[in-house]
PDB file of C-alpha atoms in Angstrom:
ATOM      1  CA  MET A   5     -21.199 -46.638 -51.263  1.00 81.00           C
ATOM      2  CA  VAL A   6     -24.229 -45.606 -49.184  1.00 89.00           C
ATOM      3  CA  ARG A   7     -25.746 -49.066 -49.716  1.00 93.00           C
ATOM      4  CA  ARG A   8     -22.588 -50.695 -48.324  1.00 93.00           C
ATOM      5  CA  ILE A   9     -22.595 -48.407 -45.266  1.00 93.00           C
ATOM      6  CA  LEU A  10     -26.239 -49.277 -44.570  1.00 94.00           C
ATOM      7  CA  GLU A  11     -25.359 -52.961 -44.970  1.00 96.00           C
ATOM      8  CA  ASP A  12     -22.579 -52.540 -42.401  1.00 96.00           C
ATOM      9  CA  ILE A  13     -24.893 -50.738 -39.984  1.00 95.00           C
ATOM     10  CA  ARG A  14     -27.404 -53.602 -40.224  1.00 95.00           C
ATOM     11  CA  ALA A  15     -24.582 -56.099 -39.595  1.00 96.00           C
ATOM     12  CA  ILE A  16     -23.502 -54.263 -36.423  1.00 96.00           C
ATOM     13  CA  LYS A  17     -27.109 -54.084 -35.197  1.00 94.00           C
ATOM     14  CA  GLU A  18     -27.410 -57.867 -35.662  1.00 94.00           C
ATOM     15  CA  ARG A  19     -24.108 -58.674 -33.909  1.00 94.00           C
ATOM     16  CA  ASP A  20     -23.917 -56.100 -31.112  1.00 92.00           C
ATOM     17  CA  PRO A  21     -26.777 -55.989 -28.592  1.00 91.00           C
ATOM     18  CA  ALA A  22     -25.474 -52.611 -27.351  1.00 92.00           C
ATOM     19  CA  ALA A  23     -26.082 -50.991 -30.760  1.00 93.00           C
ATOM     20  CA  ARG A  24     -29.306 -49.070 -30.265  1.00 92.00           C
ATOM     21  CA  ASN A  25     -29.800 -47.314 -33.591  1.00 94.00           C
ATOM     22  CA  ALA A  26     -28.193 -46.447 -36.916  1.00 94.00           C
ATOM     23  CA  LEU A  27     -27.202 -42.916 -35.885  1.00 95.00           C
ATOM     24  CA  GLU A  28     -25.328 -44.229 -32.849  1.00 94.00           C
ATOM     25  CA  ILE A  29     -23.449 -46.724 -35.023  1.00 94.00           C
ATOM     26  CA  LEU A  30     -22.685 -44.093 -37.644  1.00 93.00           C
ATOM     27  CA  LEU A  31     -21.260 -41.706 -35.054  1.00 94.00           C
ATOM     28  CA  PHE A  32     -19.789 -43.826 -32.260  1.00 94.00           C
ATOM     29  CA  TYR A  33     -18.352 -47.058 -33.681  1.00 95.00           C
ATOM     30  CA  PRO A  34     -14.646 -46.502 -34.429  1.00 96.00           C
ATOM     31  CA  GLY A  35     -14.262 -50.066 -35.713  1.00 96.00           C
ATOM     32  CA  MET A  36     -16.773 -49.275 -38.432  1.00 96.00           C
ATOM     33  CA  HIS A  37     -15.089 -45.946 -39.152  1.00 97.00           C
ATOM     34  CA  ALA A  38     -11.812 -47.814 -39.655  1.00 98.00           C
ATOM     35  CA  VAL A  39     -13.443 -50.305 -42.049  1.00 97.00           C
ATOM     36  CA  TRP A  40     -15.092 -47.506 -44.045  1.00 97.00           C
ATOM     37  CA  ALA A  41     -11.825 -45.554 -44.265  1.00 98.00           C
ATOM     38  CA  HIS A  42     -10.022 -48.747 -45.269  1.00 98.00           C
ATOM     39  CA  ARG A  43     -12.229 -49.061 -48.335  1.00 97.00           C
ATOM     40  CA  LEU A  44     -10.933 -45.704 -49.566  1.00 97.00           C
ATOM     41  CA  ASN A  45      -7.353 -46.515 -48.584  1.00 98.00           C
ATOM     42  CA  HIS A  46      -7.509 -49.906 -50.311  1.00 98.00           C
ATOM     43  CA  TRP A  47      -8.822 -48.258 -53.478  1.00 98.00           C
ATOM     44  CA  LEU A  48      -5.906 -45.779 -53.365  1.00 98.00           C
ATOM     45  CA  TRP A  49      -3.501 -48.689 -52.777  1.00 98.00           C
ATOM     46  CA  GLN A  50      -4.816 -50.506 -55.860  1.00 98.00           C
ATOM     47  CA  LYS A  51      -4.421 -47.293 -57.921  1.00 98.00           C
ATOM     48  CA  ARG A  52      -0.755 -47.271 -56.836  1.00 98.00           C
ATOM     49  CA  LEU A  53      -1.201 -44.154 -54.683  1.00 98.00           C
ATOM     50  CA  ARG A  54       0.500 -46.071 -51.913  1.00 98.00           C
ATOM     51  CA  PHE A  55       2.080 -43.235 -49.973  1.00 98.00           C
ATOM     52  CA  LEU A  56      -1.274 -41.443 -49.728  1.00 98.00           C
ATOM     53  CA  ALA A  57      -3.001 -44.695 -48.753  1.00 98.00           C
ATOM     54  CA  ARG A  58      -0.446 -45.362 -45.990  1.00 98.00           C
ATOM     55  CA  PHE A  59      -0.636 -41.757 -44.794  1.00 98.00           C
ATOM     56  CA  LEU A  60      -4.428 -41.870 -44.498  1.00 98.00           C
ATOM     57  CA  ALA A  61      -4.304 -45.304 -42.827  1.00 98.00           C
ATOM     58  CA  HIS A  62      -1.904 -43.837 -40.274  1.00 98.00           C
ATOM     59  CA  ILE A  63      -4.360 -41.029 -39.492  1.00 98.00           C
ATOM     60  CA  VAL A  64      -7.199 -43.555 -39.178  1.00 98.00           C
ATOM     61  CA  ARG A  65      -5.086 -45.590 -36.741  1.00 97.00           C
ATOM     62  CA  PHE A  66      -4.491 -42.468 -34.668  1.00 97.00           C
ATOM     63  CA  LEU A  67      -8.214 -41.603 -34.629  1.00 97.00           C
ATOM     64  CA  THR A  68      -9.690 -45.083 -34.105  1.00 97.00           C
ATOM     65  CA  GLY A  69      -6.988 -47.287 -32.562  1.00 97.00           C
ATOM     66  CA  VAL A  70      -7.492 -49.731 -35.449  1.00 98.00           C
ATOM     67  CA  GLU A  71      -4.624 -50.360 -37.866  1.00 98.00           C
ATOM     68  CA  ILE A  72      -5.595 -51.858 -41.209  1.00 98.00           C
ATOM     69  CA  HIS A  73      -2.884 -51.909 -43.855  1.00 98.00           C
ATOM     70  CA  PRO A  74      -4.231 -50.495 -47.135  1.00 98.00           C
ATOM     71  CA  GLY A  75      -3.127 -53.651 -48.947  1.00 98.00           C
ATOM     72  CA  ALA A  76      -5.353 -55.921 -46.815  1.00 98.00           C
ATOM     73  CA  LYS A  77      -8.492 -57.265 -48.488  1.00 98.00           C
ATOM     74  CA  LEU A  78     -11.753 -57.021 -46.521  1.00 98.00           C
ATOM     75  CA  GLY A  79     -15.038 -58.562 -47.589  1.00 98.00           C
ATOM     76  CA  ARG A  80     -18.531 -57.243 -47.047  1.00 97.00           C
ATOM     77  CA  ARG A  81     -20.109 -56.734 -43.635  1.00 98.00           C
ATOM     78  CA  VAL A  82     -16.797 -57.067 -41.797  1.00 98.00           C
ATOM     79  CA  THR A  83     -17.388 -55.611 -38.346  1.00 97.00           C
ATOM     80  CA  ILE A  84     -14.904 -54.621 -35.672  1.00 97.00           C
ATOM     81  CA  ASP A  85     -16.429 -54.346 -32.198  1.00 94.00           C
ATOM     82  CA  HIS A  86     -14.509 -52.312 -29.596  1.00 89.00           C
ATOM     83  CA  GLY A  87     -11.700 -52.085 -32.130  1.00 86.00           C
ATOM     84  CA  MET A  88      -8.887 -50.609 -30.047  1.00 94.00           C
ATOM     85  CA  GLY A  89      -5.653 -52.447 -30.757  1.00 96.00           C
ATOM     86  CA  VAL A  90      -6.815 -54.363 -33.827  1.00 98.00           C
ATOM     87  CA  VAL A  91      -4.000 -54.836 -36.358  1.00 98.00           C
ATOM     88  CA  ILE A  92      -4.588 -56.290 -39.827  1.00 98.00           C
ATOM     89  CA  GLY A  93      -1.486 -56.840 -41.957  1.00 98.00           C
ATOM     90  CA  GLU A  94      -0.850 -56.105 -45.617  1.00 97.00           C
ATOM     91  CA  THR A  95      -1.512 -59.527 -47.134  1.00 98.00           C
ATOM     92  CA  ALA A  96      -4.415 -60.448 -44.842  1.00 98.00           C
ATOM     93  CA  GLU A  97      -7.633 -61.463 -46.563  1.00 98.00           C
ATOM     94  CA  ILE A  98     -10.923 -61.349 -44.683  1.00 98.00           C
ATOM     95  CA  GLY A  99     -14.134 -62.799 -46.093  1.00 98.00           C
ATOM     96  CA  ASN A 100     -17.725 -61.655 -45.705  1.00 98.00           C
ATOM     97  CA  ASP A 101     -19.624 -61.454 -42.407  1.00 98.00           C
ATOM     98  CA  VAL A 102     -16.519 -61.667 -40.205  1.00 98.00           C
ATOM     99  CA  HIS A 103     -16.758 -60.205 -36.694  1.00 98.00           C
ATOM    100  CA  ILE A 104     -13.567 -59.071 -34.939  1.00 98.00           C
ATOM    101  CA  TYR A 105     -13.231 -57.970 -31.306  1.00 97.00           C
ATOM    102  CA  SER A 106     -10.638 -55.674 -29.657  1.00 96.00           C
ATOM    103  CA  GLY A 107      -6.941 -56.425 -29.632  1.00 97.00           C
ATOM    104  CA  VAL A 108      -7.010 -58.934 -32.491  1.00 98.00           C
ATOM    105  CA  VAL A 109      -3.828 -59.214 -34.563  1.00 98.00           C
ATOM    106  CA  LEU A 110      -3.675 -60.732 -38.042  1.00 98.00           C
ATOM    107  CA  GLY A 111       0.097 -60.675 -38.304  1.00 97.00           C
ATOM    108  CA  GLY A 112       2.904 -61.961 -40.440  1.00 95.00           C
ATOM    109  CA  VAL A 113       5.896 -64.031 -39.397  1.00 91.00           C
ATOM    110  CA  SER A 114       8.018 -63.980 -42.540  1.00 88.00           C
ATOM    111  CA  THR A 115       9.011 -61.881 -45.514  1.00 90.00           C
ATOM    112  CA  GLU A 116       7.228 -64.115 -48.014  1.00 90.00           C
ATOM    113  CA  LYS A 117       4.785 -62.564 -50.481  1.00 94.00           C
ATOM    114  CA  LYS A 118       1.718 -64.001 -48.658  1.00 96.00           C
ATOM    115  CA  ARG A 119       2.561 -63.679 -44.967  1.00 97.00           C
ATOM    116  CA  HIS A 120      -0.732 -62.864 -43.199  1.00 98.00           C
ATOM    117  CA  PRO A 121      -3.849 -64.958 -42.451  1.00 98.00           C
ATOM    118  CA  THR A 122      -6.786 -65.622 -44.737  1.00 98.00           C
ATOM    119  CA  VAL A 123     -10.072 -65.583 -42.823  1.00 98.00           C
ATOM    120  CA  GLU A 124     -13.042 -67.116 -44.621  1.00 98.00           C
ATOM    121  CA  ASP A 125     -16.711 -66.066 -44.380  1.00 98.00           C
ATOM    122  CA  GLY A 126     -18.650 -66.037 -41.118  1.00 98.00           C
ATOM    123  CA  VAL A 127     -15.688 -66.268 -38.736  1.00 98.00           C
ATOM    124  CA  VAL A 128     -15.759 -64.683 -35.261  1.00 97.00           C
ATOM    125  CA  ILE A 129     -12.405 -63.718 -33.722  1.00 97.00           C
ATOM    126  CA  GLY A 130     -12.438 -63.095 -29.950  1.00 96.00           C
ATOM    127  CA  ALA A 131     -10.707 -60.286 -28.071  1.00 96.00           C
ATOM    128  CA  GLY A 132      -6.936 -60.470 -27.948  1.00 96.00           C
ATOM    129  CA  ALA A 133      -6.650 -63.382 -30.359  1.00 97.00           C
ATOM    130  CA  ILE A 134      -3.483 -63.465 -32.439  1.00 97.00           C
ATOM    131  CA  LEU A 135      -3.421 -65.173 -35.834  1.00 98.00           C
ATOM    132  CA  LEU A 136       0.057 -65.418 -37.306  1.00 97.00           C
ATOM    133  CA  GLY A 137       1.399 -66.347 -40.703  1.00 97.00           C
ATOM    134  CA  PRO A 138      -0.176 -67.394 -43.996  1.00 97.00           C
ATOM    135  CA  ILE A 139      -2.752 -69.619 -42.304  1.00 98.00           C
ATOM    136  CA  ARG A 140      -6.356 -70.187 -43.378  1.00 98.00           C
ATOM    137  CA  VAL A 141      -9.271 -69.936 -40.944  1.00 98.00           C
ATOM    138  CA  GLY A 142     -12.163 -71.923 -42.393  1.00 97.00           C
ATOM    139  CA  LYS A 143     -15.700 -70.727 -42.920  1.00 97.00           C
ATOM    140  CA  GLY A 144     -17.758 -70.327 -39.747  1.00 96.00           C
ATOM    141  CA  ALA A 145     -14.861 -70.986 -37.359  1.00 96.00           C
ATOM    142  CA  ARG A 146     -14.743 -69.342 -33.927  1.00 96.00           C
ATOM    143  CA  ILE A 147     -11.460 -68.172 -32.440  1.00 96.00           C
ATOM    144  CA  GLY A 148     -11.654 -67.689 -28.670  1.00 94.00           C
ATOM    145  CA  ALA A 149     -10.349 -64.689 -26.759  1.00 94.00           C
ATOM    146  CA  GLY A 150      -6.615 -64.800 -26.183  1.00 95.00           C
ATOM    147  CA  ALA A 151      -5.955 -67.694 -28.551  1.00 95.00           C
ATOM    148  CA  VAL A 152      -2.704 -67.741 -30.501  1.00 95.00           C
ATOM    149  CA  VAL A 153      -3.220 -69.473 -33.835  1.00 96.00           C
ATOM    150  CA  ARG A 154      -0.309 -70.497 -36.094  1.00 96.00           C
ATOM    151  CA  GLU A 155      -1.923 -73.385 -37.986  1.00 96.00           C
ATOM    152  CA  ASP A 156      -4.885 -73.685 -40.335  1.00 97.00           C
ATOM    153  CA  VAL A 157      -8.298 -73.895 -38.682  1.00 96.00           C
ATOM    154  CA  PRO A 158     -10.897 -76.156 -40.332  1.00 96.00           C
ATOM    155  CA  PRO A 159     -14.346 -74.775 -41.238  1.00 95.00           C
ATOM    156  CA  GLY A 160     -16.715 -74.625 -38.264  1.00 95.00           C
ATOM    157  CA  ALA A 161     -13.981 -75.340 -35.699  1.00 95.00           C
ATOM    158  CA  ILE A 162     -13.713 -73.631 -32.323  1.00 95.00           C
ATOM    159  CA  VAL A 163     -10.244 -72.648 -31.111  1.00 95.00           C
ATOM    160  CA  LEU A 164      -9.834 -71.862 -27.420  1.00 92.00           C
ATOM    161  CA  ALA A 165      -6.900 -70.351 -25.569  1.00 89.00           C
ATOM    162  CA  PRO A 166      -5.121 -72.500 -22.997  1.00 83.00           C
ATOM    163  CA  SER A 167      -6.815 -72.453 -19.606  1.00 75.00           C
ATOM    164  CA  PRO A 168      -5.461 -69.735 -17.323  1.00 69.00           C
ATOM    165  CA  ARG A 169      -3.899 -70.857 -14.082  1.00 65.00           C
ATOM    166  CA  VAL A 170      -2.335 -69.159 -11.123  1.00 62.00           C
ATOM    167  CA  VAL A 171       1.280 -70.047 -10.552  1.00 59.00           C
ATOM    168  CA  LEU A 172       3.132 -68.948  -7.440  1.00 59.00           C
ATOM    169  CA  LYS A 173       6.823 -69.258  -6.878  1.00 65.00           C
ATOM    170  CA  PRO A 174       7.437 -71.816  -4.098  1.00 67.00           C
ATOM    171  CA  GLU A 175       9.054 -69.221  -1.841  1.00 69.00           C
ATOM    172  CA  LEU A 176       5.930 -67.022  -2.089  1.00 65.00           C
ATOM    173  CA  ALA A 177       3.516 -69.918  -1.582  1.00 59.00           C
ATOM    174  CA  GLU A 178       5.355 -70.983   1.601  1.00 67.00           C
ATOM    175  CA  LYS A 179       4.925 -67.509   3.126  1.00 67.00           C
ATOM    176  CA  LEU A 180       1.154 -67.385   2.579  1.00 62.00           C
ATOM    177  CA  PRO A 181      -1.180 -69.043   5.082  1.00 63.00           C
ATOM    178  CA  PRO A 182      -3.291 -71.785   3.401  1.00 60.00           C
ATOM    179  CA  ALA A 183      -6.452 -69.649   3.563  1.00 56.00           C
ATOM    180  CA  GLU A 184      -4.842 -66.990   1.341  1.00 51.00           C
ATOM    181  CA  LEU A 185      -3.706 -69.353  -1.402  1.00 47.00           C
ATOM    182  CA  PRO A 186      -5.876 -69.024  -4.516  1.00 52.00           C
ATOM    183  CA  PHE A 187      -6.439 -72.795  -4.450  1.00 49.00           C
ATOM    184  CA  THR A 188      -4.555 -75.822  -3.269  1.00 48.00           C
ATOM    185  CA  GLY A 189      -2.954 -78.625  -5.202  1.00 47.00           C
ATOM    186  CA  LEU A 190      -0.717 -76.513  -7.423  1.00 42.00           C
ATOM    187  CA  GLY A 191       1.928 -79.185  -7.404  1.00 43.00           C
ATOM    188  CA  ILE A 192       4.763 -76.681  -7.294  1.00 41.00           C
TER     189      ILE A 192
END
């Protein structure tokens, strides 16, 4: 157990330039606390102590802002950076060396047995990304911040969210002088 915690601390130090030392990570990284607690909760889940596992997961969510269902399977060196709002569903499977940022959801869209994503080794999932359904994200893929993914992602692929754009209702655009418009050529 101690070896795995040290492995996780090294992984955070490699991935997060703000991580200064092991003590800081041990004390002040709620994403790591959630992963470490999940290991216990998952063990309880497998031993069919499901109510206790869910109860403890609920407390961890309250303390860290990270919700990991005890049934989810997490690999080694999974790191959650700025974890607030991360949700990982019951049938999600996450490989080794996966890095997850804040607000990521690995959610289900059906009542099927396997209803959450499978994330292979070495994947990075950007802040606010939402992965839905029993999809597979291939090894080494990168999911950009704010992306909504409902289809399989091939290994090594990069998925980006649609480009943001400012849209003004015509009646508002007409009232603004041209200098105050965010940019011209909206075509509205």
